[in-house]
PDB file of C-alpha atoms in Angstrom:
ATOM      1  CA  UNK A   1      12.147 -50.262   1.838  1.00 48.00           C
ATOM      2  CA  UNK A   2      12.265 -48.237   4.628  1.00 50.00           C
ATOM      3  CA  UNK A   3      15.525 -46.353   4.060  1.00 53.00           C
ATOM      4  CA  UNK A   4      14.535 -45.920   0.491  1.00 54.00           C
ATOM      5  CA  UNK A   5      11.475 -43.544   1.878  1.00 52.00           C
ATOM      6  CA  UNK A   6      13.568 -41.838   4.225  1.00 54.00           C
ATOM      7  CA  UNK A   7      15.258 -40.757   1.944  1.00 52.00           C
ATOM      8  CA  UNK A   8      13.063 -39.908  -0.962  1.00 54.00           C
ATOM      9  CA  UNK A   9      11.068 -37.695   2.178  1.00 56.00           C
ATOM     10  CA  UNK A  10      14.466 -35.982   2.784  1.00 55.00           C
ATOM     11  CA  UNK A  11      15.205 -35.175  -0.716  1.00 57.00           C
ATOM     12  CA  UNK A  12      11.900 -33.825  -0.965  1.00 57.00           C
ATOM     13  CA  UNK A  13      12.452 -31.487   1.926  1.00 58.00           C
ATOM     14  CA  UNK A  14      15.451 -30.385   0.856  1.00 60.00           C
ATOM     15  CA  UNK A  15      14.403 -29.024  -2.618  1.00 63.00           C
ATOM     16  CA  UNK A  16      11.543 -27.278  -0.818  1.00 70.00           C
ATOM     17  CA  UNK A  17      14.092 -24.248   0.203  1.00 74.00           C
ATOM     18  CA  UNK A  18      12.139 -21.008   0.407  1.00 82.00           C
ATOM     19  CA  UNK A  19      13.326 -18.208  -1.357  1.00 86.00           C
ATOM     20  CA  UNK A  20      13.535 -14.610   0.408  1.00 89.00           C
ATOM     21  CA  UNK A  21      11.274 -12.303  -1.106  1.00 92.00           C
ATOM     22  CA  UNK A  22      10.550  -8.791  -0.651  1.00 94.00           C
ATOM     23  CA  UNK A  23       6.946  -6.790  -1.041  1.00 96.00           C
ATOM     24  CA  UNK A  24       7.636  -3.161   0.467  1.00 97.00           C
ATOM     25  CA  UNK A  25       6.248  -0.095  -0.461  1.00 97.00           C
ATOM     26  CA  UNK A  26       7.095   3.428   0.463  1.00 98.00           C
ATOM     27  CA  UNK A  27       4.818   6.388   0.119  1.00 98.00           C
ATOM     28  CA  UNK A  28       4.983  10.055   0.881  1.00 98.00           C
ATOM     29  CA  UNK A  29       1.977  12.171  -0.156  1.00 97.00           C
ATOM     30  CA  UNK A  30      -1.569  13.810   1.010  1.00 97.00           C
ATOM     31  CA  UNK A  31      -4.472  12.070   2.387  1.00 97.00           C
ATOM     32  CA  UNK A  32      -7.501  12.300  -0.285  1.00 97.00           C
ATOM     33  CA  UNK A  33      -9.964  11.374   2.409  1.00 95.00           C
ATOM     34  CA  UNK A  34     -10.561  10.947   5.870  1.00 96.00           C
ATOM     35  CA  UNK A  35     -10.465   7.329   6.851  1.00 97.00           C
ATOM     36  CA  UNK A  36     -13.409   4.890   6.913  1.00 97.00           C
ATOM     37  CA  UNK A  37     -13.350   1.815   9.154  1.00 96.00           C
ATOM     38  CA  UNK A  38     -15.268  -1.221   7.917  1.00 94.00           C
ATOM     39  CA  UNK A  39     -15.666  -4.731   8.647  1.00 89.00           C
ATOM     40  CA  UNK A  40     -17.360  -7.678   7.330  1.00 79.00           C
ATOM     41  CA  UNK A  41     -19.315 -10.243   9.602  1.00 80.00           C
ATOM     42  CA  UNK A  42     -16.525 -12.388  11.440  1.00 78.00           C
ATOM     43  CA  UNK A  43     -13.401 -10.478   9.958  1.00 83.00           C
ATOM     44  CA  UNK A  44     -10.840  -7.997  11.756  1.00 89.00           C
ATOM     45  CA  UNK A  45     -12.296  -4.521  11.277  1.00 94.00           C
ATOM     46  CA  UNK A  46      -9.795  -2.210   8.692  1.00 96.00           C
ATOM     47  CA  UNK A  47      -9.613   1.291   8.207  1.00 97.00           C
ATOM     48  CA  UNK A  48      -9.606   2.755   4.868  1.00 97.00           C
ATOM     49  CA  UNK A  49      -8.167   5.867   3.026  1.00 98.00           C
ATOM     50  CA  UNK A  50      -6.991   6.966   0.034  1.00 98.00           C
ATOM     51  CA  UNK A  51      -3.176   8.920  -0.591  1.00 98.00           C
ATOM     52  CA  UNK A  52      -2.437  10.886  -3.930  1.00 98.00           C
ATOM     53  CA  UNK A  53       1.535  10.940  -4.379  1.00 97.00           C
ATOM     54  CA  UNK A  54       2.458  13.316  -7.398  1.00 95.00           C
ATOM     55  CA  UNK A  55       5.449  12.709  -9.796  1.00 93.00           C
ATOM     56  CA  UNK A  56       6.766  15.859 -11.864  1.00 88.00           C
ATOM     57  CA  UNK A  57       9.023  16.554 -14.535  1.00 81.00           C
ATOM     58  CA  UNK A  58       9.947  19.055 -17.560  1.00 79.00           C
ATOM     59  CA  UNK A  59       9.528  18.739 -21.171  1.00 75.00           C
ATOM     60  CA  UNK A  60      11.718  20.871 -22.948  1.00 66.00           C
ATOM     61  CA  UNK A  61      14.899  20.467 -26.001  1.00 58.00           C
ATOM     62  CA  UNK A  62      17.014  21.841 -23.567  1.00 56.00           C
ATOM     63  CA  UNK A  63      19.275  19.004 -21.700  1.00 56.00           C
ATOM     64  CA  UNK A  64      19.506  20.456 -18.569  1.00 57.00           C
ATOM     65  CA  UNK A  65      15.659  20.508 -18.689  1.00 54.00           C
ATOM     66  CA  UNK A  66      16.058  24.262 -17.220  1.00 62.00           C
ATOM     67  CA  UNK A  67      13.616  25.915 -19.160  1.00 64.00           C
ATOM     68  CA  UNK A  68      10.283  24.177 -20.683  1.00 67.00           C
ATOM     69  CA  UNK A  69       6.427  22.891 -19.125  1.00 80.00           C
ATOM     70  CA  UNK A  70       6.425  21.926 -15.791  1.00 83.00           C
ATOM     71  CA  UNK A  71       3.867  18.093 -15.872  1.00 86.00           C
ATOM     72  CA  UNK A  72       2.417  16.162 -13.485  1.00 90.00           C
ATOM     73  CA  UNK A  73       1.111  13.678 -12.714  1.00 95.00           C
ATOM     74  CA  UNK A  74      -1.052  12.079  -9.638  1.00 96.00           C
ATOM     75  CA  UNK A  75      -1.704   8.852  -8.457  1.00 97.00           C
ATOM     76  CA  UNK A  76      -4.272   7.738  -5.959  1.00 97.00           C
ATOM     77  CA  UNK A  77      -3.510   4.708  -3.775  1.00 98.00           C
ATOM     78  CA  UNK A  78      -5.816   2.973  -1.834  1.00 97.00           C
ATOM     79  CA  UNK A  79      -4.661   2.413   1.693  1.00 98.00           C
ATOM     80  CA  UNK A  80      -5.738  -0.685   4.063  1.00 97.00           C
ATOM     81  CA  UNK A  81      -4.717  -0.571   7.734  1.00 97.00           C
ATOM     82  CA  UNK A  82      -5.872  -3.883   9.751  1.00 96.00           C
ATOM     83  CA  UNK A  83      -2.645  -3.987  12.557  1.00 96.00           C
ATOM     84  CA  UNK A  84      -4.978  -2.977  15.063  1.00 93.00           C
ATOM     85  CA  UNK A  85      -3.272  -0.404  17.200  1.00 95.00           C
ATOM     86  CA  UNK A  86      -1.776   1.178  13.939  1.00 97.00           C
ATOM     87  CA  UNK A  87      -5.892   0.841  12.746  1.00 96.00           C
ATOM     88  CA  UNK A  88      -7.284   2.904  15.705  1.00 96.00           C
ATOM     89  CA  UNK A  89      -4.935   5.821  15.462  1.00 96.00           C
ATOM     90  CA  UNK A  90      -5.399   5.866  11.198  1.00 97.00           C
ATOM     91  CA  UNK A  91      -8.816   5.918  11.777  1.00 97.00           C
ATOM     92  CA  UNK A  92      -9.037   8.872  14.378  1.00 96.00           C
ATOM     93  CA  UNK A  93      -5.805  11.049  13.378  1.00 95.00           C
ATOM     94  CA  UNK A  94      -5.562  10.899   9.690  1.00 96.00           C
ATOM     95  CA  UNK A  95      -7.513  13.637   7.850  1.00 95.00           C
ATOM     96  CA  UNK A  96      -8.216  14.326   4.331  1.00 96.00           C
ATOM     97  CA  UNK A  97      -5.145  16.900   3.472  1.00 95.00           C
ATOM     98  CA  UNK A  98      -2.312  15.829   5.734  1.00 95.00           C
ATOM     99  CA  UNK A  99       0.784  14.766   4.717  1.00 97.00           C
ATOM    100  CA  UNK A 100       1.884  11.403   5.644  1.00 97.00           C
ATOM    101  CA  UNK A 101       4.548   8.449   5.203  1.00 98.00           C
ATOM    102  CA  UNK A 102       3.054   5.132   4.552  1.00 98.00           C
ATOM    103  CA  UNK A 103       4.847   1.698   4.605  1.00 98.00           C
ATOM    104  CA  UNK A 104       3.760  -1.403   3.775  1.00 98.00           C
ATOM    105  CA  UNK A 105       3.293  -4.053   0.638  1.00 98.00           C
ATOM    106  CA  UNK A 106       1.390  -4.047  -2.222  1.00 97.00           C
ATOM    107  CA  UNK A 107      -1.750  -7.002  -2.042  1.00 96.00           C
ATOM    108  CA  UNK A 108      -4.051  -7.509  -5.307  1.00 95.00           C
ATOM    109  CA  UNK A 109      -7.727  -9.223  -5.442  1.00 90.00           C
ATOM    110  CA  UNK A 110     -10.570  -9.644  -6.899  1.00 89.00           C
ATOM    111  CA  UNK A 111     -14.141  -8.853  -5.630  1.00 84.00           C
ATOM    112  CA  UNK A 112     -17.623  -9.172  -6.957  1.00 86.00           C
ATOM    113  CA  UNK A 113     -19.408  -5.257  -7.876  1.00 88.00           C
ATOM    114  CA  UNK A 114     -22.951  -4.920  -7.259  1.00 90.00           C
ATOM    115  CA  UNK A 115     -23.787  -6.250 -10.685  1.00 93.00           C
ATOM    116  CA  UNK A 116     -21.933  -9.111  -9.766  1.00 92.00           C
ATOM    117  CA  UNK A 117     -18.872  -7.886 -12.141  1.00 93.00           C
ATOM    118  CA  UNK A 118     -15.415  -9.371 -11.242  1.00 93.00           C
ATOM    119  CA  UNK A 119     -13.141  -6.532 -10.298  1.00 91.00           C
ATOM    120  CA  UNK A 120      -9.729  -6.215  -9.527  1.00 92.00           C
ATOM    121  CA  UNK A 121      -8.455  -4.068  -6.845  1.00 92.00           C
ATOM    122  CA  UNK A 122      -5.238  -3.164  -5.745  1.00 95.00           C
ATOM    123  CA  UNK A 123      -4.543  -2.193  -2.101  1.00 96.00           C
ATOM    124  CA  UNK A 124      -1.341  -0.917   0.128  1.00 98.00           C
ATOM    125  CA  UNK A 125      -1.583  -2.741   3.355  1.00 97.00           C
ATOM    126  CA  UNK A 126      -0.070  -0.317   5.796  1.00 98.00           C
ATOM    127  CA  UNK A 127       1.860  -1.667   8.530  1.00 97.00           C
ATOM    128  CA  UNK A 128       3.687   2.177   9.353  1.00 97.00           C
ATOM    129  CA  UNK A 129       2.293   5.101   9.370  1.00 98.00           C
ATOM    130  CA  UNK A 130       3.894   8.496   9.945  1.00 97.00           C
ATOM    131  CA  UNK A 131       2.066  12.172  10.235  1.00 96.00           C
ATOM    132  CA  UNK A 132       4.294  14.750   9.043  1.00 95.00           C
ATOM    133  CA  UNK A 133       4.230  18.546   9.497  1.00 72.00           C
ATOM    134  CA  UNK A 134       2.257  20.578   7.249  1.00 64.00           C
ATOM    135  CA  UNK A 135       3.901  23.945   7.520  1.00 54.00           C
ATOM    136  CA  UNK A 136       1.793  25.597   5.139  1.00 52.00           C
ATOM    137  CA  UNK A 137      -1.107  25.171   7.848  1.00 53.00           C
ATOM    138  CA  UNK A 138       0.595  25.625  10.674  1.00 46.00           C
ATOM    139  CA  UNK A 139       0.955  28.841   9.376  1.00 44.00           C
ATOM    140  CA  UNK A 140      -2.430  29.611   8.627  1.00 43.00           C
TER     141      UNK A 140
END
């Protein structure tokens, strides 16, 4: 009896091989925002910002898409920084306008609005954060 559950416990660990995954995100665009920092009774403080990252492209008959209307089109992404050295610097360096690099992985959930209205949000949690030159200000 007792090989019999030795062995049904190691064919159970066997088959529980974990598969390698990947979550990573990569964004490069301008801070819509400065930062907030907030934190809820017994959690890790985060700080919070949004990014817009733009995507553009021509409409036109023409193949080489040399001549026709420039589109565009912008996306805002909500940012969540809670690594808490990479926190403290978001929080005091990042400014609405610059440009930065964000890395990180996409996390969704759900929270209760103030009329008690299941939402959905989802959130980049940044674990790299890179400020870029802005050369059109450094100019000015």
């Amino acid at each position: 009896v007792l090989r019999q559950f030795v062995r049904h416990e190691s064919e159970i660990a066997s088959s529980l091989v974990l598969e390698r995954s990947l979550n990573r995100v990569q964004l490069l665009g301008r801070v819509g925002q400065d930062p907030v920092m907030r934190q809820v009774e017994g959690k890790n403080p985060v700080t919070i910002f949004s990014l817009a990252t733009n995507e553009m492209w021509r409409s036109g008959d023409n193949e080489t898409y040399q001549m026709g209307d420039v589109s565009q089109k912008t996306t805002w992404h909500r940012i969540s920084v809670f690594r808490p050295g990479l926190r403290d610097v978001a929080y005091q360096y990042v400014k609405k306008g610059s440009r930065i690099y964000v890395e990180g992985k996409v996390d969704y959930g759900e929270y209760m609005d103030k009329n008690n209205v299941r939402r959905q949000a989802t959130t980049i949690i940044a674990d790299n954060i890179i400020f870029l030159s802005d050369q059109t200000k450094e100019k000015a």
